[in-house]
Amino acid sequence: MPASPVGRRQSIAGAGEGDTVPNEPQYETIIVEKERGRARITLNRPEKLNALSRQLQRELREALWEADRDTRIHCVILRGAGRSFCAGYDLTPERRLEGETGEADEYGQVYRQSQTFDDDVWRMEDAQRDRMTIFDMHKPVIGQIHGYVVAGGTDLVFLCDIVVADKDARIGFPPVRAQGGPPQHMWTYHVGPQWAKYMLLTGEFISGEQAERIGLVWKAVDGDQLTETVEELADRMAMIHPDFLSGNKRSVNMALEMMGARTMQRFAAEQDARMHTSPAMEDWRTRNREQGLKEALAWRDGRFANLDARRAWQQDAWSEGPRTS
């Protein structure tokens, strides 16, 4: 039987409350709680909407493998503290000045800015190895999402074995508009080419309810039912021996691998790095460097806000008229 959970308690918006276990590894950017056959891992940078620093990604990998080794644990719940599950990768180099991260995180300053193509691919694959822990570990991982689930947040959660969403969650990959593409590509495997292309060729958001309808998540529920639904799912897994959970998870994942899923992840990382070499990427870099991240994001997404904004931008960009051969 699992040990009785004791220790500090902390409120998690959209996630309920839980207890940490003494003598467990301590982390700066995540919270780990264990009880009744489950480990809850909470991304804990709510002031940054749980943006993924390299430190967070590495701590998450360590916590996932630790849960996989723990014979008391049958499944993992992955969730986010505060208003959102995850707002994407942390693109703010000034975080190094805030004392949040150590030297291991410093290369995040150029995480989306390649020096050479191979240098960029190396970084993409380095971060990818952390995320792939969710796919590679033996025990199932349940993704619990609410609020914004953006860019790197989708890279992370759509590797989970089952995802439960708040109906009002906002899910999307807007960086495709100006910065590249997802270095983790599970979109096609979840929703097929039509919806994958819609999401990745427009950068639009869909709700959790829409995500359920197209098969991107298993179920979407009202926000006040999110934790209960996830915990009930974990209850069922806690009653099945980990050997059986592992065998069946790995069978499904092997089927995905036979459809090219693992090779696709490597290819996606290289495609993202390739897009970083585009001259169009320089617009983003220049604005981010000279005007700051907030203004760069406003430039990226503001022109998509409504029909008038889109038409005005198109007219300006097309001022010379169509080219003829």
mmCIF file of C-alpha atoms in Angstrom:
data_model
loop_
_atom_site.group_PDB
_atom_site.id
_atom_site.type_symbol
_atom_site.label_atom_id
_atom_site.label_comp_id
_atom_site.label_asym_id
_atom_site.label_seq_id
_atom_site.Cartn_x
_atom_site.Cartn_y
_atom_site.Cartn_z
ATOM 1 C CA MET A 1 0.000 0.000 0.000
ATOM 2 C CA PRO A 2 1.258 3.533 -0.663
ATOM 3 C CA ALA A 3 2.530 5.459 2.308
ATOM 4 C CA SER A 4 0.166 7.961 3.881
ATOM 5 C CA PRO A 5 0.880 11.348 2.307
ATOM 6 C CA VAL A 6 2.077 14.005 4.711
ATOM 7 C CA GLY A 7 3.822 17.326 4.390
ATOM 8 C CA ARG A 8 2.991 20.741 3.023
ATOM 9 C CA ARG A 9 -0.196 21.488 1.134
ATOM 10 C CA GLN A 10 -0.553 23.944 -1.725
ATOM 11 C CA SER A 11 -3.567 25.092 -3.717
ATOM 12 C CA ILE A 12 -3.372 24.405 -7.433
ATOM 13 C CA ALA A 13 -5.881 26.340 -9.523
ATOM 14 C CA GLY A 14 -7.744 23.924 -11.740
ATOM 15 C CA ALA A 15 -6.110 21.027 -9.927
ATOM 16 C CA GLY A 16 -7.355 20.792 -6.339
ATOM 17 C CA GLU A 17 -5.069 20.118 -3.390
ATOM 18 C CA GLY A 18 -2.596 17.390 -2.583
ATOM 19 C CA ASP A 19 0.250 16.457 -0.290
ATOM 20 C CA THR A 20 3.949 16.134 -0.891
ATOM 21 C CA VAL A 21 5.802 13.123 0.453
ATOM 22 C CA PRO A 22 8.843 13.501 2.727
ATOM 23 C CA ASN A 23 12.251 12.298 1.542
ATOM 24 C CA GLU A 24 11.302 12.816 -2.097
ATOM 25 C CA PRO A 25 13.560 14.877 -4.401
ATOM 26 C CA GLN A 26 12.884 18.604 -4.085
ATOM 27 C CA TYR A 27 12.417 20.745 -7.176
ATOM 28 C CA GLU A 28 12.277 24.470 -7.852
ATOM 29 C CA THR A 29 9.906 24.549 -10.829
ATOM 30 C CA ILE A 30 7.560 21.606 -10.242
ATOM 31 C CA ILE A 31 5.605 20.094 -7.347
ATOM 32 C CA VAL A 32 5.424 16.317 -6.902
ATOM 33 C CA GLU A 33 2.713 14.684 -4.792
ATOM 34 C CA LYS A 34 2.156 10.964 -4.322
ATOM 35 C CA GLU A 35 -0.769 9.048 -2.910
ATOM 36 C CA ARG A 36 -3.050 6.106 -3.677
ATOM 37 C CA GLY A 37 -1.034 4.748 -6.571
ATOM 38 C CA ARG A 38 -0.574 8.032 -8.430
ATOM 39 C CA ALA A 39 2.002 10.786 -8.710
ATOM 40 C CA ARG A 40 0.783 14.299 -9.430
ATOM 41 C CA ILE A 41 3.389 16.470 -11.111
ATOM 42 C CA THR A 42 2.450 20.139 -11.266
ATOM 43 C CA LEU A 43 4.281 22.669 -13.431
ATOM 44 C CA ASN A 44 4.868 25.400 -10.866
ATOM 45 C CA ARG A 45 5.765 28.695 -12.515
ATOM 46 C CA PRO A 46 2.285 30.258 -12.342
ATOM 47 C CA GLU A 47 3.639 33.807 -12.557
ATOM 48 C CA LYS A 48 4.974 32.839 -16.020
ATOM 49 C CA LEU A 49 1.902 30.750 -16.919
ATOM 50 C CA ASN A 50 4.222 27.743 -16.484
ATOM 51 C CA ALA A 51 6.398 28.687 -19.450
ATOM 52 C CA LEU A 52 8.927 25.936 -20.085
ATOM 53 C CA SER A 53 12.421 26.931 -19.038
ATOM 54 C CA ARG A 54 15.146 24.371 -19.601
ATOM 55 C CA GLN A 55 15.345 23.923 -15.837
ATOM 56 C CA LEU A 56 11.658 23.039 -15.668
ATOM 57 C CA GLN A 57 11.985 20.575 -18.529
ATOM 58 C CA ARG A 58 14.932 18.840 -16.903
ATOM 59 C CA GLU A 59 13.278 18.688 -13.507
ATOM 60 C CA LEU A 60 10.157 17.273 -15.134
ATOM 61 C CA ARG A 61 12.187 14.553 -16.830
ATOM 62 C CA GLU A 62 13.809 13.624 -13.522
ATOM 63 C CA ALA A 63 10.462 13.527 -11.700
ATOM 64 C CA LEU A 64 8.853 11.405 -14.413
ATOM 65 C CA TRP A 65 11.609 8.803 -14.343
ATOM 66 C CA GLU A 66 11.547 8.799 -10.551
ATOM 67 C CA ALA A 67 7.799 8.087 -10.626
ATOM 68 C CA ASP A 68 8.411 5.352 -13.183
ATOM 69 C CA ARG A 69 10.898 3.699 -10.803
ATOM 70 C CA ASP A 70 8.589 3.960 -7.765
ATOM 71 C CA THR A 71 6.832 0.603 -7.390
ATOM 72 C CA ARG A 72 3.954 2.251 -5.502
ATOM 73 C CA ILE A 73 3.022 4.401 -8.491
ATOM 74 C CA HIS A 74 0.678 3.147 -11.201
ATOM 75 C CA CYS A 75 0.177 6.387 -13.167
ATOM 76 C CA VAL A 76 1.178 10.051 -13.320
ATOM 77 C CA ILE A 77 -1.043 13.133 -13.564
ATOM 78 C CA LEU A 78 0.612 16.086 -15.311
ATOM 79 C CA ARG A 79 -0.998 19.482 -14.675
ATOM 80 C CA GLY A 80 -0.231 23.180 -14.272
ATOM 81 C CA ALA A 81 -0.484 25.592 -11.340
ATOM 82 C CA GLY A 82 -2.399 28.848 -11.630
ATOM 83 C CA ARG A 83 -4.448 30.138 -14.547
ATOM 84 C CA SER A 84 -3.049 27.935 -17.315
ATOM 85 C CA PHE A 85 -1.484 24.581 -18.006
ATOM 86 C CA CYS A 86 1.422 26.022 -20.006
ATOM 87 C CA ALA A 87 1.965 29.132 -22.132
ATOM 88 C CA GLY A 88 4.793 27.579 -24.155
ATOM 89 C CA TYR A 89 8.561 27.831 -24.093
ATOM 90 C CA ASP A 90 10.168 30.533 -21.993
ATOM 91 C CA LEU A 91 11.495 33.010 -24.554
ATOM 92 C CA THR A 92 12.477 35.763 -22.106
ATOM 93 C CA PRO A 93 16.272 35.900 -21.710
ATOM 94 C CA GLU A 94 15.897 38.357 -18.828
ATOM 95 C CA ARG A 95 14.818 35.436 -16.631
ATOM 96 C CA ARG A 96 18.546 34.823 -16.027
ATOM 97 C CA LEU A 97 18.642 38.113 -14.136
ATOM 98 C CA GLU A 98 15.790 37.119 -11.835
ATOM 99 C CA GLY A 99 17.665 34.348 -10.082
ATOM 100 C CA GLU A 100 15.223 31.734 -11.364
ATOM 101 C CA THR A 101 17.662 29.530 -13.186
ATOM 102 C CA GLY A 102 21.267 28.446 -13.158
ATOM 103 C CA GLU A 103 23.966 28.073 -15.751
ATOM 104 C CA ALA A 104 22.275 25.013 -17.220
ATOM 105 C CA ASP A 105 19.453 27.237 -18.392
ATOM 106 C CA GLU A 106 21.528 30.021 -19.931
ATOM 107 C CA TYR A 107 21.530 28.619 -23.445
ATOM 108 C CA GLY A 108 17.752 29.134 -23.379
ATOM 109 C CA GLN A 109 18.627 32.717 -24.338
ATOM 110 C CA VAL A 110 19.329 31.452 -27.852
ATOM 111 C CA TYR A 111 16.974 28.477 -27.714
ATOM 112 C CA ARG A 112 14.956 29.771 -30.693
ATOM 113 C CA GLN A 113 17.867 31.600 -32.360
ATOM 114 C CA SER A 114 20.270 29.285 -34.150
ATOM 115 C CA GLN A 115 23.954 30.100 -34.480
ATOM 116 C CA THR A 116 24.421 27.309 -36.978
ATOM 117 C CA PHE A 117 21.800 24.931 -38.283
ATOM 118 C CA ASP A 118 23.359 21.984 -36.472
ATOM 119 C CA ASP A 119 23.640 24.004 -33.258
ATOM 120 C CA ASP A 120 19.919 24.698 -33.432
ATOM 121 C CA VAL A 121 19.055 21.058 -34.169
ATOM 122 C CA TRP A 122 21.205 19.996 -31.209
ATOM 123 C CA ARG A 123 19.183 22.238 -28.900
ATOM 124 C CA MET A 124 15.878 21.076 -30.353
ATOM 125 C CA GLU A 125 16.857 17.441 -29.802
ATOM 126 C CA ASP A 126 18.227 18.117 -26.325
ATOM 127 C CA ALA A 127 14.856 19.469 -25.192
ATOM 128 C CA GLN A 128 13.039 16.757 -27.126
ATOM 129 C CA ARG A 129 14.779 14.026 -25.136
ATOM 130 C CA ASP A 130 13.298 15.519 -21.973
ATOM 131 C CA ARG A 131 9.768 15.585 -23.392
ATOM 132 C CA MET A 132 9.979 12.086 -24.849
ATOM 133 C CA THR A 133 10.232 10.735 -21.308
ATOM 134 C CA ILE A 134 6.422 10.906 -21.244
ATOM 135 C CA PHE A 135 6.265 8.623 -24.277
ATOM 136 C CA ASP A 136 9.129 6.329 -23.251
ATOM 137 C CA MET A 137 8.391 5.752 -19.559
ATOM 138 C CA HIS A 138 6.456 2.587 -18.785
ATOM 139 C CA LYS A 139 3.675 4.035 -16.653
ATOM 140 C CA PRO A 140 0.793 5.986 -18.186
ATOM 141 C CA VAL A 141 0.675 9.778 -17.950
ATOM 142 C CA ILE A 142 -2.646 11.621 -17.794
ATOM 143 C CA GLY A 143 -2.554 15.212 -19.053
ATOM 144 C CA GLN A 144 -4.855 17.622 -17.183
ATOM 145 C CA ILE A 145 -5.168 20.915 -19.068
ATOM 146 C CA HIS A 146 -6.893 24.218 -18.414
ATOM 147 C CA GLY A 147 -6.441 27.835 -19.446
ATOM 148 C CA TYR A 148 -3.854 28.346 -22.171
ATOM 149 C CA VAL A 149 -2.136 25.331 -23.711
ATOM 150 C CA VAL A 150 0.205 27.009 -26.162
ATOM 151 C CA ALA A 151 3.167 25.987 -28.342
ATOM 152 C CA GLY A 152 5.536 24.070 -26.052
ATOM 153 C CA GLY A 153 2.575 23.244 -23.841
ATOM 154 C CA THR A 154 1.102 21.268 -26.729
ATOM 155 C CA ASP A 155 4.483 19.655 -27.434
ATOM 156 C CA LEU A 156 4.399 18.383 -23.870
ATOM 157 C CA VAL A 157 0.805 17.360 -23.277
ATOM 158 C CA PHE A 158 0.116 15.597 -26.564
ATOM 159 C CA LEU A 159 2.781 13.053 -25.674
ATOM 160 C CA CYS A 160 0.594 12.085 -22.703
ATOM 161 C CA ASP A 161 -1.292 8.821 -22.916
ATOM 162 C CA ILE A 162 -4.724 10.303 -22.152
ATOM 163 C CA VAL A 163 -5.605 14.014 -22.005
ATOM 164 C CA VAL A 164 -8.552 15.559 -20.154
ATOM 165 C CA ALA A 165 -9.319 19.220 -20.871
ATOM 166 C CA ASP A 166 -11.352 22.027 -19.411
ATOM 167 C CA LYS A 167 -13.991 22.799 -22.042
ATOM 168 C CA ASP A 168 -12.798 26.413 -22.049
ATOM 169 C CA ALA A 169 -9.095 25.635 -22.454
ATOM 170 C CA ARG A 170 -7.423 27.475 -25.346
ATOM 171 C CA ILE A 171 -5.179 25.197 -27.383
ATOM 172 C CA GLY A 172 -2.934 26.256 -30.248
ATOM 173 C CA PHE A 173 0.516 26.769 -31.749
ATOM 174 C CA PRO A 174 0.636 30.455 -32.801
ATOM 175 C CA PRO A 175 4.447 30.484 -33.293
ATOM 176 C CA VAL A 176 3.793 28.957 -36.742
ATOM 177 C CA ARG A 177 2.879 32.509 -37.801
ATOM 178 C CA ALA A 178 6.378 33.903 -37.441
ATOM 179 C CA GLN A 179 8.823 31.627 -35.652
ATOM 180 C CA GLY A 180 8.789 28.089 -37.017
ATOM 181 C CA GLY A 181 6.853 24.957 -36.170
ATOM 182 C CA PRO A 182 6.349 22.400 -33.412
ATOM 183 C CA PRO A 183 9.574 20.508 -32.665
ATOM 184 C CA GLN A 184 7.349 17.745 -31.278
ATOM 185 C CA HIS A 185 4.824 16.523 -33.817
ATOM 186 C CA MET A 186 1.986 14.331 -32.561
ATOM 187 C CA TRP A 187 -0.717 16.396 -34.262
ATOM 188 C CA THR A 188 -1.205 14.167 -37.294
ATOM 189 C CA TYR A 189 -1.327 11.031 -35.160
ATOM 190 C CA HIS A 190 -4.105 12.478 -33.005
ATOM 191 C CA VAL A 191 -6.318 14.308 -35.490
ATOM 192 C CA GLY A 192 -5.221 13.356 -39.020
ATOM 193 C CA PRO A 193 -3.775 15.575 -41.755
ATOM 194 C CA GLN A 194 -6.713 17.955 -42.271
ATOM 195 C CA TRP A 195 -6.955 19.240 -38.708
ATOM 196 C CA ALA A 196 -3.188 19.060 -38.217
ATOM 197 C CA LYS A 197 -2.714 21.304 -41.238
ATOM 198 C CA TYR A 198 -5.442 23.698 -40.128
ATOM 199 C CA MET A 199 -3.791 24.167 -36.741
ATOM 200 C CA LEU A 200 -0.247 24.445 -38.102
ATOM 201 C CA LEU A 201 -0.975 26.530 -41.213
ATOM 202 C CA THR A 202 -3.049 29.164 -39.392
ATOM 203 C CA GLY A 203 -1.839 29.257 -35.791
ATOM 204 C CA GLU A 204 -5.458 29.462 -34.658
ATOM 205 C CA PHE A 205 -6.732 28.353 -31.263
ATOM 206 C CA ILE A 206 -9.441 25.826 -30.528
ATOM 207 C CA SER A 207 -11.284 25.212 -27.277
ATOM 208 C CA GLY A 208 -11.048 22.121 -25.132
ATOM 209 C CA GLU A 209 -14.547 21.253 -26.280
ATOM 210 C CA GLN A 210 -13.493 21.439 -29.937
ATOM 211 C CA ALA A 211 -10.383 19.420 -29.127
ATOM 212 C CA GLU A 212 -12.560 16.602 -27.806
ATOM 213 C CA ARG A 213 -14.693 16.691 -30.934
ATOM 214 C CA ILE A 214 -11.712 16.208 -33.267
ATOM 215 C CA GLY A 215 -9.960 13.623 -31.083
ATOM 216 C CA LEU A 216 -7.105 15.808 -29.848
ATOM 217 C CA VAL A 217 -8.107 15.070 -26.236
ATOM 218 C CA TRP A 218 -9.993 12.149 -24.718
ATOM 219 C CA LYS A 219 -12.593 14.224 -22.893
ATOM 220 C CA ALA A 220 -13.486 17.871 -22.218
ATOM 221 C CA VAL A 221 -15.436 18.761 -19.082
ATOM 222 C CA ASP A 222 -16.548 21.840 -17.186
ATOM 223 C CA GLY A 223 -13.712 23.385 -15.211
ATOM 224 C CA ASP A 224 -15.199 22.451 -11.852
ATOM 225 C CA GLN A 225 -15.272 18.795 -12.930
ATOM 226 C CA LEU A 226 -11.733 18.651 -14.320
ATOM 227 C CA THR A 227 -9.890 17.427 -11.245
ATOM 228 C CA GLU A 228 -12.628 14.942 -10.341
ATOM 229 C CA THR A 229 -12.610 13.460 -13.849
ATOM 230 C CA VAL A 230 -8.834 13.082 -13.881
ATOM 231 C CA GLU A 231 -8.721 11.602 -10.387
ATOM 232 C CA GLU A 232 -11.429 9.090 -11.265
ATOM 233 C CA LEU A 233 -9.364 7.989 -14.257
ATOM 234 C CA ALA A 234 -6.312 7.656 -11.993
ATOM 235 C CA ASP A 235 -8.440 5.658 -9.518
ATOM 236 C CA ARG A 236 -9.128 3.075 -12.201
ATOM 237 C CA MET A 237 -5.464 2.826 -13.183
ATOM 238 C CA ALA A 238 -4.467 2.513 -9.516
ATOM 239 C CA MET A 239 -6.460 -0.744 -9.379
ATOM 240 C CA ILE A 240 -4.591 -2.322 -12.311
ATOM 241 C CA HIS A 241 -1.123 -3.783 -11.827
ATOM 242 C CA PRO A 242 1.616 -1.599 -13.375
ATOM 243 C CA ASP A 243 2.818 -4.577 -15.429
ATOM 244 C CA PHE A 244 -0.470 -4.591 -17.330
ATOM 245 C CA LEU A 245 -0.618 -0.808 -17.632
ATOM 246 C CA SER A 246 2.920 -0.795 -18.986
ATOM 247 C CA GLY A 247 2.336 -3.616 -21.439
ATOM 248 C CA ASN A 248 -0.736 -2.005 -22.938
ATOM 249 C CA LYS A 249 0.721 1.514 -23.059
ATOM 250 C CA ARG A 250 3.806 0.199 -24.808
ATOM 251 C CA SER A 251 1.745 -1.811 -27.292
ATOM 252 C CA VAL A 252 -0.120 1.314 -28.382
ATOM 253 C CA ASN A 253 3.088 3.330 -28.507
ATOM 254 C CA MET A 254 4.796 0.623 -30.548
ATOM 255 C CA ALA A 255 1.913 0.821 -33.022
ATOM 256 C CA LEU A 256 2.587 4.566 -33.253
ATOM 257 C CA GLU A 257 6.277 3.874 -33.798
ATOM 258 C CA MET A 258 5.432 1.438 -36.592
ATOM 259 C CA MET A 259 3.559 4.374 -38.166
ATOM 260 C CA GLY A 260 6.748 6.429 -37.937
ATOM 261 C CA ALA A 261 5.978 8.462 -34.816
ATOM 262 C CA ARG A 262 9.465 8.370 -33.303
ATOM 263 C CA THR A 263 11.223 9.198 -36.553
ATOM 264 C CA MET A 264 8.679 11.973 -37.066
ATOM 265 C CA GLN A 265 9.757 13.625 -33.815
ATOM 266 C CA ARG A 266 13.354 13.842 -35.030
ATOM 267 C CA PHE A 267 12.183 15.189 -38.368
ATOM 268 C CA ALA A 268 9.958 17.786 -36.672
ATOM 269 C CA ALA A 269 12.893 19.098 -34.644
ATOM 270 C CA GLU A 270 14.971 19.453 -37.812
ATOM 271 C CA GLN A 271 12.129 21.174 -39.660
ATOM 272 C CA ASP A 272 11.740 23.659 -36.815
ATOM 273 C CA ALA A 273 15.460 24.399 -36.951
ATOM 274 C CA ARG A 274 15.287 24.749 -40.747
ATOM 275 C CA MET A 275 12.491 27.298 -40.442
ATOM 276 C CA HIS A 276 14.607 29.252 -37.976
ATOM 277 C CA THR A 277 17.049 29.910 -40.850
ATOM 278 C CA SER A 278 14.367 31.648 -42.937
ATOM 279 C CA PRO A 279 14.844 35.391 -43.533
ATOM 280 C CA ALA A 280 11.267 35.782 -42.278
ATOM 281 C CA MET A 281 12.448 34.662 -38.844
ATOM 282 C CA GLU A 282 14.613 37.772 -38.678
ATOM 283 C CA ASP A 283 11.490 39.937 -38.352
ATOM 284 C CA TRP A 284 10.643 38.143 -35.132
ATOM 285 C CA ARG A 285 14.203 38.224 -33.794
ATOM 286 C CA THR A 286 14.583 41.937 -34.493
ATOM 287 C CA ARG A 287 11.302 42.884 -32.835
ATOM 288 C CA ASN A 288 11.932 40.633 -29.853
ATOM 289 C CA ARG A 289 15.430 42.047 -29.399
ATOM 290 C CA GLU A 290 14.599 45.726 -29.928
ATOM 291 C CA GLN A 291 11.021 46.015 -28.644
ATOM 292 C CA GLY A 292 10.735 43.141 -26.195
ATOM 293 C CA LEU A 293 8.732 39.940 -26.117
ATOM 294 C CA LYS A 294 5.379 41.558 -25.368
ATOM 295 C CA GLU A 295 5.541 43.806 -28.432
ATOM 296 C CA ALA A 296 6.857 40.994 -30.617
ATOM 297 C CA LEU A 297 3.906 38.801 -29.635
ATOM 298 C CA ALA A 298 1.489 41.661 -30.306
ATOM 299 C CA TRP A 299 2.995 42.081 -33.786
ATOM 300 C CA ARG A 300 2.807 38.338 -34.448
ATOM 301 C CA ASP A 301 -0.800 37.846 -33.394
ATOM 302 C CA GLY A 302 -2.421 41.276 -33.663
ATOM 303 C CA ARG A 303 -2.737 41.149 -37.447
ATOM 304 C CA PHE A 304 -4.751 37.917 -37.092
ATOM 305 C CA ALA A 305 -7.188 39.423 -34.599
ATOM 306 C CA ASN A 306 -10.112 40.103 -36.950
ATOM 307 C CA LEU A 307 -11.053 40.346 -40.619
ATOM 308 C CA ASP A 308 -10.208 44.055 -40.921
ATOM 309 C CA ALA A 309 -6.743 43.555 -39.424
ATOM 310 C CA ARG A 310 -6.038 40.619 -41.708
ATOM 311 C CA ARG A 311 -7.221 42.439 -44.836
ATOM 312 C CA ALA A 312 -5.253 45.586 -43.973
ATOM 313 C CA TRP A 313 -2.065 43.589 -43.498
ATOM 314 C CA GLN A 314 -2.627 41.657 -46.726
ATOM 315 C CA GLN A 315 -3.251 44.841 -48.686
ATOM 316 C CA ASP A 316 -0.096 46.444 -47.358
ATOM 317 C CA ALA A 317 1.986 43.326 -48.050
ATOM 318 C CA TRP A 318 0.504 43.098 -51.561
ATOM 319 C CA SER A 319 0.968 46.767 -52.391
ATOM 320 C CA GLU A 320 2.978 46.033 -55.514
ATOM 321 C CA GLY A 321 0.267 43.794 -56.906
ATOM 322 C CA PRO A 322 0.577 40.212 -58.112
ATOM 323 C CA ARG A 323 3.702 39.152 -59.936
ATOM 324 C CA THR A 324 3.449 37.584 -63.363
ATOM 325 C CA SER A 325 5.942 35.305 -65.020
#
